[in-house]
Amino acid sequence: MKIRAAKVIVTCPGRNMVTLKIETDEGIYGIGDATLNGREKAVVAYLEDHLVPALIGRDPQRIEDTWQYLYRGAYWRRGPVTMTAIAAVDMALWDIKAKMANMPLYQLLGGKSRDRVMVYGHATGTDIQGCLEEVERHVSQGYQAVRVQCGIPGIASTYGVAKVPGQRYEPADSELPAEHVWSTEKYLNFVPRLFEAVRVQFGPDLHLLHDVHHRLTPIEAARLGKLVEPYHLFWLEDCVPAENQQAFQLIRQHTTTPLAVGEVFNSIHDCRELIQSQSIDYIRTTLTHAGGITHVRRIADFAALYHVRTGFHGATDLSPVCMGAALHFDTWVPNFGIQEHMPHSDETDAVFPHAYRFEQGYFTPGETPGHGVDIDEKLAARYPYKPAYLPVNRLEDGTLWHW
Ligand code: CS2
Ligand code: MG
């Protein structure tokens, strides 16, 4: 079998999504997600100009060799664009191999380690009352775990909060990066009150998560971790930018609140120190941005040695292809923690028909051969690309701060 053709499909049925479709000379094809929010076109060019020509004529079954060929052959290794492009090829090749084997992907990875995959949903509100209503809505759908993000009194716009209550939250919503004002003090004084209100209303058993979205310094993160200890969060996510992996050790010294990090990581080297020093509890690297199934499997196996569990990033700027492949991975991976779930729009679900199913707070990946997600190219063509960027933050004195 040989790779006969490969094409990049860009569509925007709600969010921009980039998909790689690899076709073989025996009629079997596979698809992979290559969506890098706010930098989509860079990956399109990387694939079309640099990787696709190198794939034609290759044996699609040699997944590992192709991974090494693209990673080492790049010379310029790692980084979000390179690793997202390699991930798309990798996901498509695993899809092809599982279809050839006539098996759902999790079987190829080693079979089921669990019968269903626990996910967490996003409850957001402009104030505490709005958040409580959203948590209630998720609990009534059977979610066992809910991430809670709330507007902060005195801060006009903050991460994770839909502009209009009840509307879908989209982080990248403007043609150029918008500039928001951030206050760490107002945030730190407010968040404990938010989680106290949620625990009072929903009791001790509901898993609660919160995304700090990289906005604190290590000592501020240590303070927040301590402040929310009474509400025993499932995790506190991305509390500091993670380029300096050692910074987490300072947080660790001060709090037992579990720490999750990794959605912006692209390779095992971005998290090796964090894992080895037991500075985190959940690794959030996702298939699309960290080199696909082949590389994320290495990260998960390494993390297992240190009792670190997976908590895959699953925001709507990752396509249903990523969600499908991730749910197969989650079904197999021994050190599974939780999977993020942010529902895609109906238009997106129509462009990407899929076998995964939600039931009472859990997903099953489906038994379809491959990763169980397809793409309707005609429908995809109806939604052209629209530039959309994530905002940036400035402190009240105008200092450019973390997003
Ligand atoms: C977030 C994301 O879901 C999350 O945990 O951190 O929504 C993130 O802001 C976007 O994926 C960025 O593109
Ligand atoms: Mg996050």
Short mmCIF file of C-alpha atoms and ligand atoms in Angstrom, two decimals:
data_model
loop_
_atom_site.label_atom_id
_atom_site.label_comp_id
_atom_site.label_asym_id
_atom_site.label_seq_id
_atom_site.Cartn_x
_atom_site.Cartn_y
_atom_site.Cartn_z
CA MET A 1 0.00 0.00 0.00
CA LYS A 2 1.20 3.50 -0.84
CA ILE A 3 0.10 7.01 0.00
CA ARG A 4 -1.48 8.23 -3.26
CA ALA A 5 -2.53 11.74 -2.23
CA ALA A 6 -2.88 14.07 0.74
CA LYS A 7 -4.84 17.30 1.03
CA VAL A 8 -5.46 20.02 3.59
CA ILE A 9 -9.09 21.04 4.18
CA VAL A 10 -9.78 24.39 5.90
CA THR A 11 -13.30 25.14 7.14
CA CYS A 12 -14.97 27.45 9.65
CA PRO A 13 -18.35 26.03 10.74
CA GLY A 14 -18.07 28.09 13.96
CA ARG A 15 -14.30 27.97 14.54
CA ASN A 16 -11.50 27.67 12.02
CA MET A 17 -10.49 24.03 11.61
CA VAL A 18 -7.69 22.49 9.58
CA THR A 19 -7.88 18.83 8.58
CA LEU A 20 -5.36 16.65 6.74
CA LYS A 21 -6.80 13.83 4.58
CA ILE A 22 -4.36 11.10 3.48
CA GLU A 23 -5.55 8.77 0.68
CA THR A 24 -3.95 5.44 -0.18
CA ASP A 25 -3.78 3.59 -3.49
CA GLU A 26 -6.07 0.91 -2.03
CA GLY A 27 -8.92 3.34 -1.36
CA ILE A 28 -8.53 3.54 2.41
CA TYR A 29 -8.08 7.07 3.75
CA GLY A 30 -7.38 8.63 7.14
CA ILE A 31 -7.86 12.11 8.59
CA GLY A 32 -5.99 14.11 11.20
CA ASP A 33 -6.59 17.41 13.01
CA ALA A 34 -4.09 20.22 12.33
CA THR A 35 -5.89 23.14 13.99
CA LEU A 36 -3.64 25.69 15.78
CA ASN A 37 -5.90 28.46 17.02
CA GLY A 38 -4.96 31.90 15.66
CA ARG A 39 -2.05 30.45 13.62
CA GLU A 40 -4.00 28.09 11.36
CA LYS A 41 -2.52 29.26 8.08
CA ALA A 42 1.04 28.62 9.24
CA VAL A 43 0.22 24.91 9.67
CA VAL A 44 -1.61 24.80 6.34
CA ALA A 45 1.52 26.09 4.59
CA TYR A 46 3.80 23.75 6.58
CA LEU A 47 1.69 20.78 5.49
CA GLU A 48 1.05 21.78 1.87
CA ASP A 49 4.53 23.08 1.04
CA HIS A 50 6.73 20.83 3.16
CA LEU A 51 5.09 17.62 4.40
CA VAL A 52 2.56 16.52 1.77
CA PRO A 53 5.18 16.30 -1.04
CA ALA A 54 7.32 14.08 1.24
CA LEU A 55 4.41 11.72 2.01
CA ILE A 56 3.42 10.73 -1.53
CA GLY A 57 4.56 7.18 -2.34
CA ARG A 58 5.38 6.28 1.28
CA ASP A 59 4.02 3.17 3.03
CA PRO A 60 1.24 4.45 5.33
CA GLN A 61 1.72 1.50 7.68
CA ARG A 62 5.17 2.71 8.78
CA ILE A 63 3.77 5.20 11.32
CA GLU A 64 6.81 5.30 13.64
CA ASP A 65 9.28 5.65 10.81
CA THR A 66 7.21 8.43 9.23
CA TRP A 67 7.01 10.21 12.60
CA GLN A 68 10.83 10.07 13.02
CA TYR A 69 11.31 11.03 9.36
CA LEU A 70 9.20 14.18 9.77
CA TYR A 71 10.53 15.11 13.24
CA ARG A 72 14.26 14.51 12.68
CA GLY A 73 14.05 15.38 9.01
CA ALA A 74 12.70 18.84 9.88
CA TYR A 75 16.11 19.68 11.40
CA TRP A 76 14.23 22.53 13.14
CA ARG A 77 12.54 20.30 15.72
CA ARG A 78 9.59 20.95 18.10
CA GLY A 79 7.41 24.05 18.32
CA PRO A 80 3.61 24.40 17.89
CA VAL A 81 3.51 24.62 14.08
CA THR A 82 5.86 21.69 13.39
CA MET A 83 4.34 19.42 16.04
CA THR A 84 0.76 20.21 14.94
CA ALA A 85 1.61 19.37 11.34
CA ILE A 86 3.30 16.10 12.36
CA ALA A 87 0.33 15.32 14.62
CA ALA A 88 -2.12 15.58 11.73
CA VAL A 89 -0.09 13.11 9.65
CA ASP A 90 0.23 10.76 12.64
CA MET A 91 -3.49 10.80 13.50
CA ALA A 92 -4.39 10.10 9.84
CA LEU A 93 -1.96 7.17 9.62
CA TRP A 94 -3.31 5.60 12.84
CA ASP A 95 -6.82 6.03 11.40
CA ILE A 96 -5.73 4.17 8.23
CA LYS A 97 -4.02 1.38 10.18
CA ALA A 98 -7.07 0.81 12.40
CA LYS A 99 -9.36 0.78 9.34
CA MET A 100 -7.03 -1.76 7.67
CA ALA A 101 -7.25 -3.88 10.82
CA ASN A 102 -11.00 -3.29 10.83
CA MET A 103 -10.74 -2.26 14.49
CA PRO A 104 -11.66 0.80 16.57
CA LEU A 105 -8.42 2.63 17.35
CA TYR A 106 -8.42 1.87 21.10
CA GLN A 107 -8.07 -1.84 20.23
CA LEU A 108 -4.85 -1.11 18.32
CA LEU A 109 -3.50 0.87 21.27
CA GLY A 110 -3.98 -2.08 23.60
CA GLY A 111 -7.70 -2.38 24.24
CA LYS A 112 -10.02 -0.92 26.87
CA SER A 113 -8.69 0.08 30.29
CA ARG A 114 -12.18 1.44 31.09
CA ASP A 115 -15.69 1.23 29.68
CA ARG A 116 -16.36 4.97 29.50
CA VAL A 117 -14.43 8.23 29.65
CA MET A 118 -15.24 10.82 32.33
CA VAL A 119 -15.33 14.36 30.97
CA TYR A 120 -15.67 17.79 32.49
CA GLY A 121 -17.95 20.51 31.11
CA HIS A 122 -17.59 24.29 31.18
CA ALA A 123 -19.83 26.28 33.52
CA THR A 124 -19.32 30.00 33.02
CA GLY A 125 -21.19 33.06 34.25
CA THR A 126 -20.72 36.80 34.43
CA ASP A 127 -21.42 36.53 38.22
CA ILE A 128 -21.70 33.88 40.94
CA GLN A 129 -25.46 33.41 40.44
CA GLY A 130 -24.95 32.87 36.70
CA CYS A 131 -22.22 30.32 37.43
CA LEU A 132 -24.41 28.41 39.90
CA GLU A 133 -27.16 28.16 37.26
CA GLU A 134 -24.66 26.85 34.71
CA VAL A 135 -23.24 24.31 37.18
CA GLU A 136 -26.83 23.19 37.85
CA ARG A 137 -27.41 22.78 34.11
CA HIS A 138 -24.33 20.55 33.81
CA VAL A 139 -25.22 18.51 36.90
CA SER A 140 -28.69 17.92 35.47
CA GLN A 141 -27.04 16.50 32.30
CA GLY A 142 -25.13 14.01 34.44
CA TYR A 143 -21.68 15.66 34.50
CA GLN A 144 -19.59 14.41 37.43
CA ALA A 145 -17.05 17.17 36.87
CA VAL A 146 -17.46 20.85 36.03
CA ARG A 147 -14.96 23.60 35.33
CA VAL A 148 -16.11 26.90 36.81
CA GLN A 149 -15.07 30.27 35.30
CA CYS A 150 -16.70 33.52 36.40
CA GLY A 151 -16.58 37.22 35.62
CA ILE A 152 -14.47 39.04 38.22
CA PRO A 153 -16.05 42.12 39.85
CA GLY A 154 -14.13 45.19 38.62
CA ILE A 155 -12.63 43.43 35.59
CA ALA A 156 -14.47 44.07 32.30
CA SER A 157 -13.63 40.88 30.47
CA THR A 158 -11.89 37.71 31.65
CA TYR A 159 -10.98 34.30 30.28
CA GLY A 160 -13.64 31.65 30.02
CA VAL A 161 -16.67 33.92 30.40
CA ALA A 162 -19.13 34.32 27.52
CA LYS A 163 -19.84 37.95 26.67
CA VAL A 164 -23.59 37.25 26.74
CA PRO A 165 -24.91 34.91 29.47
CA GLY A 166 -25.95 31.53 28.01
CA GLN A 167 -24.07 32.25 24.77
CA ARG A 168 -21.23 29.95 23.68
CA TYR A 169 -17.83 31.15 24.95
CA GLU A 170 -15.28 31.64 22.15
CA PRO A 171 -11.79 32.77 23.19
CA ALA A 172 -10.71 33.85 19.69
CA ASP A 173 -13.47 36.25 18.72
CA SER A 174 -11.90 39.25 17.00
CA GLU A 175 -10.16 39.97 13.68
CA LEU A 176 -7.14 41.29 15.59
CA PRO A 177 -6.07 40.48 19.17
CA ALA A 178 -8.32 42.50 21.50
CA GLU A 179 -6.69 44.04 24.59
CA HIS A 180 -8.27 43.30 27.98
CA VAL A 181 -7.38 44.72 31.40
CA TRP A 182 -6.41 42.28 34.15
CA SER A 183 -6.09 42.64 37.95
CA THR A 184 -4.49 39.76 39.88
CA GLU A 185 -5.55 41.23 43.25
CA LYS A 186 -9.23 41.48 42.30
CA TYR A 187 -9.07 37.91 40.96
CA LEU A 188 -7.36 36.41 44.03
CA ASN A 189 -9.82 38.12 46.37
CA PHE A 190 -12.79 36.79 44.39
CA VAL A 191 -12.07 33.16 43.37
CA PRO A 192 -12.29 31.63 46.89
CA ARG A 193 -15.76 33.19 47.29
CA LEU A 194 -16.83 31.62 43.99
CA PHE A 195 -15.82 28.09 45.03
CA GLU A 196 -17.29 28.50 48.50
CA ALA A 197 -20.65 29.33 46.87
CA VAL A 198 -20.44 26.29 44.55
CA ARG A 199 -19.55 23.88 47.38
CA VAL A 200 -22.32 25.26 49.61
CA GLN A 201 -24.92 24.66 46.86
CA PHE A 202 -23.61 21.41 45.31
CA GLY A 203 -21.93 19.68 48.24
CA PRO A 204 -18.57 17.86 48.52
CA ASP A 205 -18.73 15.21 45.76
CA LEU A 206 -18.95 17.17 42.50
CA HIS A 207 -15.49 17.43 40.88
CA LEU A 208 -14.63 21.12 40.46
CA LEU A 209 -11.95 22.45 38.12
CA HIS A 210 -10.64 25.93 37.42
CA ASP A 211 -8.42 27.37 34.67
CA VAL A 212 -6.18 30.24 35.79
CA HIS A 213 -5.04 30.54 32.18
CA HIS A 214 -1.37 31.33 32.86
CA ARG A 215 -2.05 34.63 34.70
CA LEU A 216 -0.21 34.41 38.01
CA THR A 217 3.34 34.45 39.27
CA PRO A 218 4.51 31.35 41.19
CA ILE A 219 4.00 32.89 44.64
CA GLU A 220 0.54 34.23 43.64
CA ALA A 221 -0.32 30.73 42.38
CA ALA A 222 0.87 29.26 45.69
CA ARG A 223 -1.42 31.72 47.51
CA LEU A 224 -4.41 30.80 45.29
CA GLY A 225 -3.72 27.08 45.73
CA LYS A 226 -3.87 27.54 49.52
CA LEU A 227 -6.96 29.76 49.39
CA VAL A 228 -8.99 27.15 47.48
CA GLU A 229 -7.79 24.12 49.50
CA PRO A 230 -10.97 24.07 51.62
CA TYR A 231 -12.98 23.49 48.42
CA HIS A 232 -10.74 20.56 47.32
CA LEU A 233 -10.60 21.23 43.59
CA PHE A 234 -10.02 18.35 41.14
CA TRP A 235 -7.36 20.62 39.66
CA LEU A 236 -6.09 24.17 39.25
CA GLU A 237 -4.97 24.57 35.65
CA ASP A 238 -2.19 26.60 34.02
CA CYS A 239 -1.71 28.79 37.10
CA VAL A 240 1.61 30.18 35.79
CA PRO A 241 3.18 30.28 32.31
CA ALA A 242 5.12 27.01 32.13
CA GLU A 243 8.28 27.90 30.20
CA ASN A 244 10.09 27.85 33.55
CA GLN A 245 9.22 24.33 34.73
CA GLN A 246 11.01 24.84 38.07
CA ALA A 247 8.50 27.55 39.06
CA PHE A 248 5.99 24.80 39.89
CA GLN A 249 8.17 23.50 42.70
CA LEU A 250 7.58 26.74 44.59
CA ILE A 251 3.81 26.31 44.18
CA ARG A 252 4.09 22.69 45.30
CA GLN A 253 5.84 23.72 48.51
CA HIS A 254 2.79 25.70 49.62
CA THR A 255 -0.34 23.83 48.56
CA THR A 256 -1.90 20.37 48.12
CA THR A 257 -4.33 21.62 45.45
CA PRO A 258 -3.74 19.34 42.42
CA LEU A 259 -2.03 21.07 39.49
CA ALA A 260 -2.69 20.55 35.77
CA VAL A 261 -0.65 21.93 32.89
CA GLY A 262 0.30 21.24 29.32
CA GLU A 263 -2.23 22.38 26.72
CA VAL A 264 0.40 24.67 25.15
CA PHE A 265 3.13 22.00 25.27
CA ASN A 266 4.32 20.41 22.06
CA SER A 267 6.77 17.75 23.19
CA ILE A 268 7.90 15.57 26.08
CA HIS A 269 10.79 17.98 26.64
CA ASP A 270 8.31 20.71 27.66
CA CYS A 271 7.11 18.66 30.64
CA ARG A 272 9.89 16.15 31.51
CA GLU A 273 11.16 18.18 34.48
CA LEU A 274 7.66 18.98 35.72
CA ILE A 275 6.75 15.28 35.75
CA GLN A 276 10.06 13.99 37.10
CA SER A 277 10.00 16.49 40.01
CA GLN A 278 6.41 15.46 40.88
CA SER A 279 5.41 19.12 40.43
CA ILE A 280 2.14 18.38 38.64
CA ASP A 281 -0.69 15.86 38.90
CA TYR A 282 -2.27 16.05 35.44
CA ILE A 283 -0.64 16.45 32.03
CA ARG A 284 -2.87 18.22 29.46
CA THR A 285 -0.84 17.82 26.27
CA THR A 286 -3.26 17.03 23.47
CA LEU A 287 -2.85 14.87 20.36
CA THR A 288 -3.15 17.80 17.92
CA HIS A 289 -0.46 20.04 19.40
CA ALA A 290 2.03 17.47 20.73
CA GLY A 291 2.94 15.31 17.77
CA GLY A 292 -0.06 13.01 17.63
CA ILE A 293 -0.77 9.59 19.15
CA THR A 294 2.81 8.36 18.63
CA HIS A 295 4.36 11.12 20.75
CA VAL A 296 1.62 11.65 23.33
CA ARG A 297 1.77 7.92 24.10
CA ARG A 298 5.41 8.47 25.14
CA ILE A 299 4.41 11.40 27.36
CA ALA A 300 1.62 9.39 29.00
CA ASP A 301 3.86 6.37 29.61
CA PHE A 302 6.53 8.59 31.14
CA ALA A 303 3.96 10.39 33.30
CA ALA A 304 2.64 7.08 34.61
CA LEU A 305 6.00 6.42 36.28
CA TYR A 306 5.36 9.48 38.45
CA HIS A 307 1.64 8.89 39.12
CA VAL A 308 0.77 11.80 36.81
CA ARG A 309 -2.49 11.25 34.94
CA THR A 310 -3.77 12.53 31.62
CA GLY A 311 -6.24 15.43 31.36
CA PHE A 312 -6.41 16.19 27.65
CA HIS A 313 -7.16 19.69 26.42
CA GLY A 314 -10.48 19.54 24.55
CA ALA A 315 -11.58 23.07 23.74
CA THR A 316 -13.63 23.83 20.62
CA ASP A 317 -10.55 25.05 18.78
CA LEU A 318 -9.58 21.40 18.56
CA SER A 319 -11.69 19.68 15.92
CA PRO A 320 -13.96 16.62 16.38
CA VAL A 321 -11.15 14.62 14.74
CA CYS A 322 -8.97 15.38 17.75
CA MET A 323 -11.85 14.63 20.13
CA GLY A 324 -12.52 11.28 18.46
CA ALA A 325 -8.88 10.19 18.52
CA ALA A 326 -8.47 11.48 22.08
CA LEU A 327 -11.44 9.45 23.33
CA HIS A 328 -9.87 6.27 21.90
CA PHE A 329 -6.61 7.17 23.63
CA ASP A 330 -8.50 7.93 26.88
CA THR A 331 -10.25 4.54 26.66
CA TRP A 332 -6.87 2.77 26.51
CA VAL A 333 -4.38 4.84 28.54
CA PRO A 334 -3.75 3.23 31.96
CA ASN A 335 -3.06 6.55 33.78
CA PHE A 336 -6.21 8.34 32.60
CA GLY A 337 -7.45 11.25 34.70
CA ILE A 338 -10.18 13.16 32.87
CA GLN A 339 -11.03 14.57 29.39
CA GLU A 340 -12.08 18.15 28.66
CA HIS A 341 -15.38 18.53 26.82
CA MET A 342 -16.48 21.79 25.20
CA PRO A 343 -19.37 21.00 22.82
CA HIS A 344 -18.82 21.91 19.17
CA SER A 345 -21.49 23.78 17.22
CA ASP A 346 -24.17 21.80 15.35
CA GLU A 347 -22.62 22.97 12.07
CA THR A 348 -19.25 21.58 13.16
CA ASP A 349 -20.78 18.26 14.18
CA ALA A 350 -22.43 18.08 10.74
CA VAL A 351 -19.14 18.75 8.91
CA PHE A 352 -17.43 16.08 11.04
CA PRO A 353 -19.78 13.06 11.46
CA HIS A 354 -18.51 10.98 14.39
CA ALA A 355 -19.11 7.78 16.34
CA TYR A 356 -18.38 9.11 19.84
CA ARG A 357 -21.35 9.47 22.15
CA PHE A 358 -22.05 11.41 25.36
CA GLU A 359 -24.06 9.86 28.13
CA GLN A 360 -24.53 11.11 31.66
CA GLY A 361 -21.14 12.80 32.04
CA TYR A 362 -19.16 10.18 30.14
CA PHE A 363 -18.16 9.51 26.53
CA THR A 364 -17.65 6.28 24.60
CA PRO A 365 -15.55 6.45 21.40
CA GLY A 366 -17.70 4.07 19.36
CA GLU A 367 -16.80 0.77 17.64
CA THR A 368 -16.30 2.12 14.11
CA PRO A 369 -12.95 1.06 12.56
CA GLY A 370 -10.39 3.87 12.86
CA HIS A 371 -10.87 6.85 15.18
CA GLY A 372 -14.52 7.07 14.15
CA VAL A 373 -14.56 10.64 12.78
CA ASP A 374 -15.03 11.60 9.13
CA ILE A 375 -15.26 14.88 7.20
CA ASP A 376 -17.99 15.98 4.75
CA GLU A 377 -15.87 17.93 2.26
CA LYS A 378 -18.84 19.45 0.39
CA LEU A 379 -20.32 20.79 3.62
CA ALA A 380 -16.89 21.97 4.81
CA ALA A 381 -16.49 24.02 1.63
CA ARG A 382 -19.54 26.08 2.61
CA TYR A 383 -17.67 27.64 5.57
CA PRO A 384 -14.64 29.63 4.42
CA TYR A 385 -11.80 30.57 6.76
CA LYS A 386 -12.35 33.69 8.92
CA PRO A 387 -9.38 35.31 10.72
CA ALA A 388 -9.98 35.18 14.50
CA TYR A 389 -7.50 35.92 17.28
CA LEU A 390 -7.14 35.38 20.99
CA PRO A 391 -7.02 38.60 23.05
CA VAL A 392 -4.06 39.84 25.05
CA ASN A 393 -4.07 41.18 28.63
CA ARG A 394 -2.65 44.33 30.13
CA LEU A 395 -2.35 45.11 33.83
CA GLU A 396 -4.14 48.22 35.07
CA ASP A 397 -0.91 50.22 34.55
CA GLY A 398 -0.76 49.12 30.92
CA THR A 399 1.88 46.40 31.33
CA LEU A 400 1.43 43.60 28.79
CA TRP A 401 0.51 40.51 30.82
CA HIS A 402 -0.20 36.84 30.20
CA TRP A 403 -3.30 35.62 28.33
C1 CS2 B 1 -8.50 26.76 27.49
C2 CS2 B 1 -8.70 26.93 26.03
O1 CS2 B 1 -10.02 24.99 27.41
C3 CS2 B 1 -9.04 25.43 27.97
O2 CS2 B 1 -8.49 24.87 28.91
O3 CS2 B 1 -7.29 26.99 28.02
O4 CS2 B 1 -9.97 27.33 25.80
C4 CS2 B 1 -7.76 27.87 25.35
O5 CS2 B 1 -7.97 29.16 25.76
C5 CS2 B 1 -7.91 27.79 23.86
O6 CS2 B 1 -7.85 26.49 23.46
C6 CS2 B 1 -6.83 28.61 23.18
O7 CS2 B 1 -6.92 28.49 21.84
MG MG B 2 -6.83 25.80 29.69
#
